[in-house]
Short mmCIF file of N, CA and C in Angstrom, two decimals:
data_model
loop_
_atom_site.label_atom_id
_atom_site.label_comp_id
_atom_site.label_asym_id
_atom_site.label_seq_id
_atom_site.Cartn_x
_atom_site.Cartn_y
_atom_site.Cartn_z
N THR L 122 -33.57 -38.27 -12.12
CA THR L 122 -33.87 -37.41 -11.00
C THR L 122 -32.47 -37.48 -10.23
N ILE L 123 -31.86 -38.66 -9.97
CA ILE L 123 -30.56 -38.83 -9.28
C ILE L 123 -29.54 -37.91 -10.02
N ILE L 124 -29.43 -37.93 -11.30
CA ILE L 124 -28.38 -37.29 -12.04
C ILE L 124 -28.86 -35.75 -11.89
N ALA L 125 -29.89 -35.29 -11.91
CA ALA L 125 -30.21 -33.94 -11.65
C ALA L 125 -29.71 -33.49 -10.23
N MET L 126 -29.94 -34.35 -9.35
CA MET L 126 -29.59 -33.91 -7.81
C MET L 126 -28.12 -33.94 -7.84
N LEU L 127 -27.34 -34.84 -8.26
CA LEU L 127 -26.00 -34.88 -8.30
C LEU L 127 -25.39 -33.58 -9.09
N GLY L 128 -26.05 -33.22 -10.18
CA GLY L 128 -25.64 -32.20 -10.97
C GLY L 128 -25.79 -30.83 -10.20
N GLY L 129 -26.93 -30.84 -9.45
CA GLY L 129 -27.17 -29.61 -8.62
C GLY L 129 -26.08 -29.46 -7.45
N LEU L 130 -25.81 -30.53 -6.77
CA LEU L 130 -24.85 -30.50 -5.75
C LEU L 130 -23.58 -30.18 -6.28
N GLY L 131 -23.16 -30.72 -7.43
CA GLY L 131 -21.81 -30.38 -7.87
C GLY L 131 -21.64 -28.99 -8.28
N GLY L 132 -22.80 -28.58 -8.88
CA GLY L 132 -22.88 -26.89 -9.28
C GLY L 132 -22.56 -26.22 -8.06
N GLY L 133 -23.34 -26.29 -7.04
CA GLY L 133 -23.25 -25.68 -5.81
C GLY L 133 -21.90 -25.60 -5.22
N TYR L 134 -21.21 -26.82 -5.27
CA TYR L 134 -19.88 -26.94 -4.95
C TYR L 134 -18.95 -26.13 -5.65
N CYS L 135 -19.19 -26.04 -6.91
CA CYS L 135 -18.32 -25.39 -7.89
C CYS L 135 -18.47 -23.98 -7.69
N VAL L 136 -19.55 -23.29 -7.69
CA VAL L 136 -19.85 -22.09 -7.33
C VAL L 136 -19.15 -21.55 -6.04
N GLY L 137 -19.17 -22.27 -5.10
CA GLY L 137 -18.39 -21.99 -3.88
C GLY L 137 -16.98 -21.86 -3.91
N ALA L 138 -16.60 -22.89 -4.70
CA ALA L 138 -15.03 -23.02 -4.99
C ALA L 138 -14.58 -21.78 -5.82
N TYR L 139 -15.39 -21.38 -6.94
CA TYR L 139 -15.22 -20.34 -7.76
C TYR L 139 -14.96 -19.07 -6.86
N GLN L 140 -16.13 -18.82 -6.01
CA GLN L 140 -16.05 -17.63 -5.19
C GLN L 140 -14.88 -17.48 -4.40
N LYS L 141 -14.30 -18.68 -3.63
CA LYS L 141 -13.22 -18.72 -2.99
C LYS L 141 -12.00 -18.35 -3.75
N LEU L 142 -11.88 -18.86 -5.04
CA LEU L 142 -10.78 -18.63 -5.85
C LEU L 142 -10.91 -17.15 -6.16
N LEU L 143 -11.91 -16.54 -6.23
CA LEU L 143 -11.89 -14.86 -6.65
C LEU L 143 -11.29 -14.05 -5.46
N VAL L 144 -11.57 -14.47 -4.22
CA VAL L 144 -11.28 -13.86 -3.14
C VAL L 144 -9.64 -14.11 -2.99
N GLU L 145 -9.34 -15.45 -3.17
CA GLU L 145 -7.75 -15.63 -3.18
C GLU L 145 -6.87 -14.81 -4.30
N LYS L 146 -7.62 -14.86 -5.55
CA LYS L 146 -6.88 -14.19 -6.58
C LYS L 146 -6.63 -12.58 -6.31
N ALA L 147 -7.88 -12.08 -5.70
CA ALA L 147 -7.82 -10.59 -5.24
C ALA L 147 -6.64 -10.24 -4.16
N ALA L 148 -6.59 -11.24 -3.21
CA ALA L 148 -5.68 -11.12 -2.22
C ALA L 148 -4.12 -11.27 -2.68
N ARG L 149 -3.88 -12.43 -3.47
CA ARG L 149 -2.63 -12.44 -4.14
C ARG L 149 -2.21 -11.25 -5.06
N GLN L 150 -3.14 -10.72 -5.77
CA GLN L 150 -2.84 -9.51 -6.54
C GLN L 150 -2.49 -8.49 -5.60
N PHE L 151 -3.11 -8.19 -4.43
CA PHE L 151 -2.74 -7.24 -3.71
C PHE L 151 -1.35 -7.40 -2.93
N LEU L 152 -1.13 -8.64 -2.55
CA LEU L 152 0.14 -8.87 -2.10
C LEU L 152 1.26 -8.51 -2.97
N LEU L 153 1.18 -8.99 -4.38
CA LEU L 153 2.25 -8.93 -5.41
C LEU L 153 2.40 -7.63 -5.54
N MET L 154 1.11 -6.75 -5.59
CA MET L 154 1.39 -5.12 -6.03
C MET L 154 2.11 -4.39 -4.80
N ALA L 155 1.86 -5.08 -3.44
CA ALA L 155 2.75 -4.41 -2.43
C ALA L 155 4.07 -4.72 -2.61
N ARG L 156 4.29 -5.92 -2.90
CA ARG L 156 5.77 -6.36 -3.12
C ARG L 156 6.55 -5.62 -4.12
N TYR L 157 5.65 -5.31 -5.16
CA TYR L 157 6.27 -4.74 -6.48
C TYR L 157 6.36 -3.20 -6.22
N ALA L 158 5.55 -2.48 -5.23
CA ALA L 158 5.62 -1.01 -4.92
C ALA L 158 7.02 -0.92 -4.07
N ARG L 159 7.27 -1.95 -3.22
CA ARG L 159 8.38 -1.91 -2.36
C ARG L 159 9.58 -1.92 -3.22
N ILE L 160 9.66 -2.70 -3.89
CA ILE L 160 10.89 -2.89 -5.00
C ILE L 160 11.10 -1.56 -5.94
N MET L 161 9.98 -1.22 -6.46
CA MET L 161 10.25 0.14 -7.27
C MET L 161 10.39 1.46 -6.39
N ALA L 162 9.96 1.45 -5.30
CA ALA L 162 10.20 2.54 -4.43
C ALA L 162 11.73 2.57 -4.23
N ILE L 163 12.35 1.29 -3.83
CA ILE L 163 13.83 1.43 -3.85
C ILE L 163 14.67 1.51 -4.88
N GLU L 164 14.21 0.69 -6.20
CA GLU L 164 14.94 1.02 -7.49
C GLU L 164 14.88 2.62 -8.13
N GLN L 165 13.60 3.10 -7.85
CA GLN L 165 13.42 4.24 -8.50
C GLN L 165 13.80 5.49 -7.56
N GLN L 166 14.00 5.22 -6.20
CA GLN L 166 14.28 6.12 -5.28
C GLN L 166 13.18 7.24 -5.06
N LYS L 167 11.90 6.93 -5.24
CA LYS L 167 10.85 7.53 -4.93
C LYS L 167 9.81 7.01 -4.29
N PRO L 168 9.09 7.66 -3.56
CA PRO L 168 7.73 6.87 -3.03
C PRO L 168 6.70 6.39 -4.07
N TYR L 169 6.02 5.28 -3.66
CA TYR L 169 4.98 4.44 -4.52
C TYR L 169 3.90 4.26 -3.57
N GLU L 170 2.67 4.68 -4.05
CA GLU L 170 1.44 4.55 -3.12
C GLU L 170 0.60 3.36 -3.48
N LEU L 171 0.28 2.45 -2.71
CA LEU L 171 -0.57 1.30 -3.19
C LEU L 171 -2.09 1.90 -2.62
N GLN L 172 -2.82 2.48 -3.55
CA GLN L 172 -4.16 3.17 -3.37
C GLN L 172 -5.47 2.24 -3.21
N ILE L 173 -6.15 2.25 -2.27
CA ILE L 173 -7.54 1.65 -2.19
C ILE L 173 -8.56 2.43 -2.78
N ASP L 174 -9.21 1.94 -3.76
CA ASP L 174 -10.43 2.49 -4.38
C ASP L 174 -11.36 2.88 -3.17
N PRO L 175 -11.82 4.28 -3.09
CA PRO L 175 -12.85 4.84 -1.94
C PRO L 175 -14.28 3.97 -2.28
N ASN L 176 -14.50 3.41 -3.38
CA ASN L 176 -15.72 2.83 -3.63
C ASN L 176 -15.73 1.33 -3.53
N ASN L 177 -14.53 0.80 -3.01
CA ASN L 177 -14.29 -0.50 -2.63
C ASN L 177 -14.51 -1.37 -3.89
N GLN L 178 -13.88 -0.91 -5.12
CA GLN L 178 -14.06 -1.60 -6.26
C GLN L 178 -12.49 -2.30 -6.70
N GLY L 179 -11.49 -1.97 -6.00
CA GLY L 179 -10.22 -2.45 -6.38
C GLY L 179 -9.28 -1.57 -5.76
N PHE L 180 -7.97 -1.57 -6.43
CA PHE L 180 -6.77 -0.80 -6.02
C PHE L 180 -5.83 -0.75 -7.26
N LEU L 181 -4.92 0.26 -6.93
CA LEU L 181 -4.01 0.59 -7.91
C LEU L 181 -2.73 1.10 -7.31
N LEU L 182 -1.48 1.05 -8.01
CA LEU L 182 -0.39 1.67 -7.55
C LEU L 182 -0.19 2.88 -8.36
N ALA L 183 0.50 3.95 -7.53
CA ALA L 183 0.63 5.36 -8.30
C ALA L 183 2.05 5.74 -7.57
N THR L 184 2.45 6.66 -8.53
CA THR L 184 3.77 7.31 -8.09
C THR L 184 3.78 8.83 -8.70
N ALA L 185 4.69 9.55 -8.04
CA ALA L 185 4.70 11.05 -8.74
C ALA L 185 5.56 10.99 -9.81
N GLN L 186 5.12 11.67 -11.12
CA GLN L 186 5.78 11.97 -11.99
C GLN L 186 5.69 13.42 -12.59
N ALA L 187 6.85 13.95 -13.05
CA ALA L 187 6.85 15.27 -13.48
C ALA L 187 6.12 15.53 -14.80
N ASP L 188 5.02 16.55 -14.81
CA ASP L 188 4.54 16.82 -16.09
C ASP L 188 5.52 17.49 -17.17
N PRO L 189 5.86 16.91 -18.28
CA PRO L 189 6.72 17.48 -19.26
C PRO L 189 6.36 18.93 -19.75
N GLU L 190 5.13 19.18 -19.77
CA GLU L 190 4.87 20.58 -20.10
C GLU L 190 5.11 21.53 -19.07
N THR L 191 4.59 21.41 -17.80
CA THR L 191 4.54 22.27 -16.92
C THR L 191 5.71 22.07 -15.89
N GLY L 192 6.11 20.76 -15.70
CA GLY L 192 7.21 20.60 -14.85
C GLY L 192 6.58 20.36 -13.39
N GLU L 193 5.47 20.35 -13.11
CA GLU L 193 4.72 20.15 -11.76
C GLU L 193 4.80 18.61 -11.77
N SER L 194 4.84 18.20 -10.47
CA SER L 194 4.66 16.95 -10.06
C SER L 194 3.24 16.37 -9.91
N GLN L 195 2.81 15.24 -10.41
CA GLN L 195 1.59 14.85 -10.27
C GLN L 195 1.44 13.23 -10.08
N LYS L 196 0.40 12.82 -9.45
CA LYS L 196 0.43 11.34 -9.30
C LYS L 196 -0.43 10.60 -10.42
N VAL L 197 0.33 9.63 -10.82
CA VAL L 197 0.10 8.94 -11.85
C VAL L 197 -0.15 7.48 -11.71
N PRO L 198 -1.02 6.73 -12.12
CA PRO L 198 -1.14 5.08 -11.88
C PRO L 198 0.01 4.35 -12.75
N VAL L 199 0.65 3.48 -12.03
CA VAL L 199 1.68 2.66 -12.71
C VAL L 199 0.96 1.49 -13.57
N ARG L 200 1.24 1.71 -14.80
CA ARG L 200 0.79 0.64 -15.71
C ARG L 200 2.05 0.20 -16.67
N ASP L 201 2.32 -0.97 -16.18
CA ASP L 201 3.48 -1.60 -17.18
C ASP L 201 3.23 -3.12 -17.02
N TYR L 202 4.21 -3.80 -17.67
CA TYR L 202 3.95 -5.23 -17.88
C TYR L 202 3.55 -5.97 -16.58
N PHE L 203 4.29 -5.58 -15.43
CA PHE L 203 3.88 -6.25 -14.17
C PHE L 203 3.03 -5.63 -13.37
N CYS L 204 2.57 -4.59 -13.45
CA CYS L 204 1.55 -3.92 -12.81
C CYS L 204 0.42 -3.02 -13.58
N LYS L 205 -0.87 -3.21 -13.13
CA LYS L 205 -1.90 -2.37 -13.76
C LYS L 205 -2.83 -2.28 -12.51
N PRO L 206 -3.86 -1.35 -12.61
CA PRO L 206 -4.93 -1.35 -11.82
C PRO L 206 -5.94 -2.58 -11.70
N VAL L 207 -6.24 -2.96 -10.51
CA VAL L 207 -7.08 -4.17 -10.31
C VAL L 207 -8.66 -3.86 -9.89
N ARG L 208 -9.45 -4.52 -10.50
CA ARG L 208 -10.89 -4.26 -10.25
C ARG L 208 -11.46 -5.62 -9.58
N PHE L 209 -12.03 -5.56 -8.47
CA PHE L 209 -12.56 -6.74 -8.02
C PHE L 209 -13.68 -7.42 -9.03
N GLU L 210 -13.63 -8.65 -8.76
CA GLU L 210 -14.72 -9.55 -9.36
C GLU L 210 -15.84 -10.17 -8.43
N GLY L 211 -16.99 -10.12 -8.87
CA GLY L 211 -17.90 -10.85 -8.04
C GLY L 211 -18.22 -10.13 -6.78
N ASP L 212 -18.47 -10.55 -5.64
CA ASP L 212 -18.74 -9.92 -4.41
C ASP L 212 -17.39 -9.52 -3.46
N VAL L 213 -16.36 -9.76 -4.29
CA VAL L 213 -15.03 -9.36 -3.58
C VAL L 213 -14.98 -7.96 -3.10
N LYS L 214 -14.67 -7.64 -1.92
CA LYS L 214 -14.34 -6.19 -1.63
C LYS L 214 -13.13 -6.18 -0.35
N PHE L 215 -12.82 -5.06 0.05
CA PHE L 215 -12.30 -4.73 1.18
C PHE L 215 -13.18 -4.92 2.28
N GLU L 216 -12.78 -5.77 3.47
CA GLU L 216 -13.67 -5.81 4.42
C GLU L 216 -13.26 -5.16 5.75
N ASP L 217 -11.88 -5.05 5.61
CA ASP L 217 -11.25 -4.34 6.91
C ASP L 217 -10.03 -3.78 6.30
N VAL L 218 -9.66 -2.45 6.64
CA VAL L 218 -8.57 -1.70 6.36
C VAL L 218 -8.03 -0.98 7.44
N ARG L 219 -6.87 -1.44 8.02
CA ARG L 219 -6.10 -0.85 9.09
C ARG L 219 -4.84 -0.20 8.72
N LEU L 220 -4.70 1.07 8.76
CA LEU L 220 -3.63 1.72 8.32
C LEU L 220 -3.03 2.64 9.47
N GLU L 221 -1.70 2.54 9.61
CA GLU L 221 -1.01 3.50 10.58
C GLU L 221 -0.21 4.57 9.87
N MET L 222 -0.64 5.63 9.63
CA MET L 222 0.12 6.78 9.02
C MET L 222 1.17 7.38 9.78
N TYR L 223 2.42 7.17 9.23
CA TYR L 223 3.57 7.78 9.99
C TYR L 223 4.23 8.93 9.21
N LEU L 224 3.78 9.32 7.91
CA LEU L 224 4.23 10.34 7.41
C LEU L 224 3.48 11.56 7.74
N ASP L 225 4.19 12.87 7.44
CA ASP L 225 3.56 14.15 7.92
C ASP L 225 2.24 14.39 6.83
N ALA L 226 1.03 14.17 7.31
CA ALA L 226 -0.05 14.54 6.41
C ALA L 226 -1.22 14.82 7.23
N SER L 227 -1.77 16.06 7.24
CA SER L 227 -2.98 16.26 7.90
C SER L 227 -4.20 15.41 7.51
N SER L 228 -5.15 15.29 8.28
CA SER L 228 -6.41 14.52 7.63
C SER L 228 -7.21 15.19 6.67
N ASP L 229 -7.03 16.79 6.75
CA ASP L 229 -7.52 17.40 5.54
C ASP L 229 -6.81 17.01 4.35
N GLU L 230 -5.49 16.88 4.16
CA GLU L 230 -4.89 16.64 3.09
C GLU L 230 -5.19 15.35 2.50
N MET L 231 -5.46 14.19 3.26
CA MET L 231 -5.69 13.01 2.90
C MET L 231 -7.15 12.83 2.59
N GLY L 232 -7.99 13.40 3.27
CA GLY L 232 -9.48 13.18 2.66
C GLY L 232 -9.77 11.84 3.33
N SER L 233 -10.55 11.25 2.17
CA SER L 233 -10.97 9.97 2.57
C SER L 233 -10.02 8.73 1.74
N GLU L 234 -8.99 9.40 1.20
CA GLU L 234 -8.05 8.38 0.47
C GLU L 234 -7.24 7.38 1.35
N GLN L 235 -7.41 6.18 1.14
CA GLN L 235 -6.73 5.25 1.99
C GLN L 235 -5.66 4.61 1.10
N LYS L 236 -4.23 4.59 1.44
CA LYS L 236 -3.22 4.17 0.75
C LYS L 236 -2.10 3.71 1.81
N ILE L 237 -1.29 2.99 1.04
CA ILE L 237 -0.11 2.63 1.74
C ILE L 237 1.01 3.06 1.14
N VAL L 238 2.08 3.97 1.80
CA VAL L 238 3.18 4.47 1.09
C VAL L 238 4.31 3.65 1.28
N PHE L 239 5.02 3.21 0.30
CA PHE L 239 6.34 2.67 0.25
C PHE L 239 7.52 3.58 -0.04
N LEU L 240 8.43 3.73 0.70
CA LEU L 240 9.46 4.79 0.77
C LEU L 240 10.53 4.12 0.27
N PRO L 241 11.59 5.00 -0.51
CA PRO L 241 12.84 4.49 -1.17
C PRO L 241 13.75 3.86 -0.21
N ASN L 242 13.82 3.97 1.21
CA ASN L 242 14.53 3.56 2.09
C ASN L 242 14.02 2.02 2.44
N GLY L 243 13.07 1.43 1.53
CA GLY L 243 12.47 0.05 1.83
C GLY L 243 11.36 -0.08 2.86
N SER L 244 11.12 0.95 3.77
CA SER L 244 9.98 0.95 4.70
C SER L 244 8.80 1.36 4.06
N ALA L 245 7.68 1.26 4.98
CA ALA L 245 6.45 1.46 4.33
C ALA L 245 5.52 1.90 5.52
N GLU L 246 4.38 2.39 5.23
CA GLU L 246 3.33 2.62 6.51
C GLU L 246 2.74 1.33 6.80
N SER L 247 2.75 1.00 8.11
CA SER L 247 2.07 -0.21 8.71
C SER L 247 0.62 -0.40 8.07
N ALA L 248 0.33 -1.45 7.80
CA ALA L 248 -1.05 -1.70 7.35
C ALA L 248 -1.30 -3.21 7.28
N VAL L 249 -2.71 -3.44 7.70
CA VAL L 249 -3.34 -4.82 7.66
C VAL L 249 -4.77 -4.64 6.85
N VAL L 250 -4.75 -5.49 5.77
CA VAL L 250 -5.90 -5.27 4.82
C VAL L 250 -6.66 -6.61 4.87
N GLN L 251 -7.78 -6.68 4.86
CA GLN L 251 -8.65 -7.94 4.90
C GLN L 251 -9.61 -7.87 3.51
N ILE L 252 -9.28 -8.84 2.58
CA ILE L 252 -10.14 -8.96 1.29
C ILE L 252 -10.98 -10.27 1.42
N GLY L 253 -12.36 -10.03 1.01
CA GLY L 253 -13.21 -11.40 1.26
C GLY L 253 -14.40 -10.88 0.50
N ASN L 254 -15.47 -11.79 0.65
CA ASN L 254 -16.69 -11.85 0.03
C ASN L 254 -17.75 -12.09 1.17
N GLY L 255 -17.57 -12.03 2.39
CA GLY L 255 -18.45 -12.35 3.45
C GLY L 255 -18.35 -13.92 3.94
N LYS L 256 -17.85 -14.68 3.02
CA LYS L 256 -17.69 -16.02 3.61
C LYS L 256 -16.16 -16.28 3.69
N HIS L 257 -15.48 -16.05 2.57
CA HIS L 257 -14.07 -16.40 2.53
C HIS L 257 -13.17 -15.09 2.78
N HIS L 258 -12.20 -15.08 3.33
CA HIS L 258 -11.39 -14.14 3.87
C HIS L 258 -10.00 -14.33 3.65
N TYR L 259 -9.18 -13.18 3.26
CA TYR L 259 -7.77 -13.26 3.22
C TYR L 259 -7.24 -11.85 3.84
N SER L 260 -6.10 -11.95 4.70
CA SER L 260 -5.45 -10.69 5.19
C SER L 260 -4.14 -10.59 4.77
N ILE L 261 -3.76 -9.41 4.33
CA ILE L 261 -2.41 -9.04 4.01
C ILE L 261 -1.83 -7.96 5.10
N ALA L 262 -0.63 -8.25 5.41
CA ALA L 262 0.05 -7.44 6.28
C ALA L 262 1.26 -6.97 5.91
N VAL L 263 1.60 -5.47 6.02
CA VAL L 263 2.66 -4.96 5.58
C VAL L 263 3.35 -4.20 6.80
N VAL L 264 4.69 -4.81 7.01
CA VAL L 264 5.24 -4.34 8.14
C VAL L 264 6.19 -2.91 7.85
N ALA L 265 6.01 -2.08 8.84
CA ALA L 265 6.41 -0.74 8.61
C ALA L 265 8.03 -0.62 8.47
N ALA L 266 8.74 -1.30 9.30
CA ALA L 266 10.18 -1.14 9.42
C ALA L 266 10.97 -1.77 8.08
N THR L 267 10.42 -2.83 7.55
CA THR L 267 10.92 -3.33 6.37
C THR L 267 10.12 -3.34 5.03
N GLY L 268 8.76 -2.86 5.19
CA GLY L 268 8.03 -2.75 4.05
C GLY L 268 7.70 -3.94 3.46
N LYS L 269 7.73 -4.97 4.08
CA LYS L 269 7.51 -6.38 3.44
C LYS L 269 6.17 -6.92 3.79
N ALA L 270 5.40 -7.48 2.75
CA ALA L 270 4.04 -7.81 2.93
C ALA L 270 3.98 -9.26 2.99
N SER L 271 2.78 -9.82 3.71
CA SER L 271 2.80 -11.13 3.66
C SER L 271 1.26 -11.60 3.72
N LEU L 272 0.86 -12.65 3.17
CA LEU L 272 -0.51 -13.31 3.04
C LEU L 272 -0.90 -14.07 4.04
N TYR L 273 -2.13 -13.88 4.70
CA TYR L 273 -2.54 -14.86 5.80
C TYR L 273 -4.19 -15.05 5.36
N PRO L 274 -4.50 -16.58 5.50
CA PRO L 274 -5.85 -16.96 5.27
C PRO L 274 -6.70 -16.50 6.54
N GLY L 275 -7.82 -15.92 6.44
CA GLY L 275 -8.56 -15.46 7.70
C GLY L 275 -8.73 -13.98 7.85
N LEU L 276 -9.11 -13.81 8.94
CA LEU L 276 -9.73 -12.17 9.21
C LEU L 276 -8.53 -11.45 9.90
N THR L 277 -8.57 -10.22 9.75
CA THR L 277 -7.38 -9.25 10.19
C THR L 277 -7.23 -9.61 11.75
N THR L 278 -8.23 -9.97 12.43
CA THR L 278 -8.01 -10.08 13.78
C THR L 278 -7.13 -11.41 14.10
N ASP L 279 -6.98 -12.07 13.09
CA ASP L 279 -6.17 -13.30 13.44
C ASP L 279 -4.66 -13.09 13.00
N VAL L 280 -4.37 -11.82 12.42
CA VAL L 280 -2.98 -11.68 12.15
C VAL L 280 -2.27 -11.02 13.18
N LYS L 281 -1.32 -11.67 13.57
CA LYS L 281 -0.29 -11.01 14.77
C LYS L 281 0.76 -10.16 14.18
N THR L 282 0.56 -8.71 14.51
CA THR L 282 1.62 -7.89 14.03
C THR L 282 2.23 -7.35 15.19
N ALA L 283 3.41 -7.02 15.04
CA ALA L 283 4.12 -6.54 16.22
C ALA L 283 5.00 -5.48 15.70
N SER L 284 5.17 -4.30 16.50
CA SER L 284 5.92 -3.26 15.98
C SER L 284 7.42 -3.75 16.35
N ILE L 285 8.38 -3.52 15.49
CA ILE L 285 9.94 -3.70 15.65
C ILE L 285 10.68 -2.57 16.07
N ASP L 286 11.34 -2.92 17.20
CA ASP L 286 12.15 -1.87 17.70
C ASP L 286 13.61 -2.08 17.30
N LEU L 287 14.06 -1.16 16.33
CA LEU L 287 15.40 -1.71 15.71
C LEU L 287 16.68 -1.34 16.82
N ASP L 288 16.21 -0.47 17.66
CA ASP L 288 17.08 0.02 18.84
C ASP L 288 17.51 -0.92 19.89
N VAL L 289 16.66 -1.90 20.14
CA VAL L 289 16.76 -2.84 21.18
C VAL L 289 17.80 -3.68 20.93
N GLN L 290 18.88 -3.83 21.90
CA GLN L 290 19.91 -4.85 21.85
C GLN L 290 19.63 -6.02 22.74
N GLU L 291 19.86 -7.26 22.12
CA GLU L 291 19.86 -8.29 22.93
C GLU L 291 21.13 -8.90 23.27
#
């Protein structure tokens, strides 16, 4: 009986730790993809979009690529050694997404698509994203002026974001 009780307690602890690891893994993947998007936008001198799945199942990186047959530009997912679309595991999902769009796009063009655009000059659209499972939470913040992404444990309300005025002289 004692062994069964200890096994049950240990199993419950392991399940909780595993769920926390799934949330942390998804948050770190989002962070790394945001950093990769910034690097690729600068290197390739074209915008890259970190797109959030509207069904809350994951995210992917996309960019514009010319169709060889028609010559028209179309968005294609980035799939290479360093980057591929991510599907969430378990109960992990986007719990909060706060985006500030600076590019010229009307809400009709955007639809319900949520994305963070990284530009060739190293900047990006400002964003704070919370990934969690209801119990464990991680937030990722993208600074508009520099396009840099940072990971924070906790809720988006705990993340202190400030706009940077590059014209201010001290």
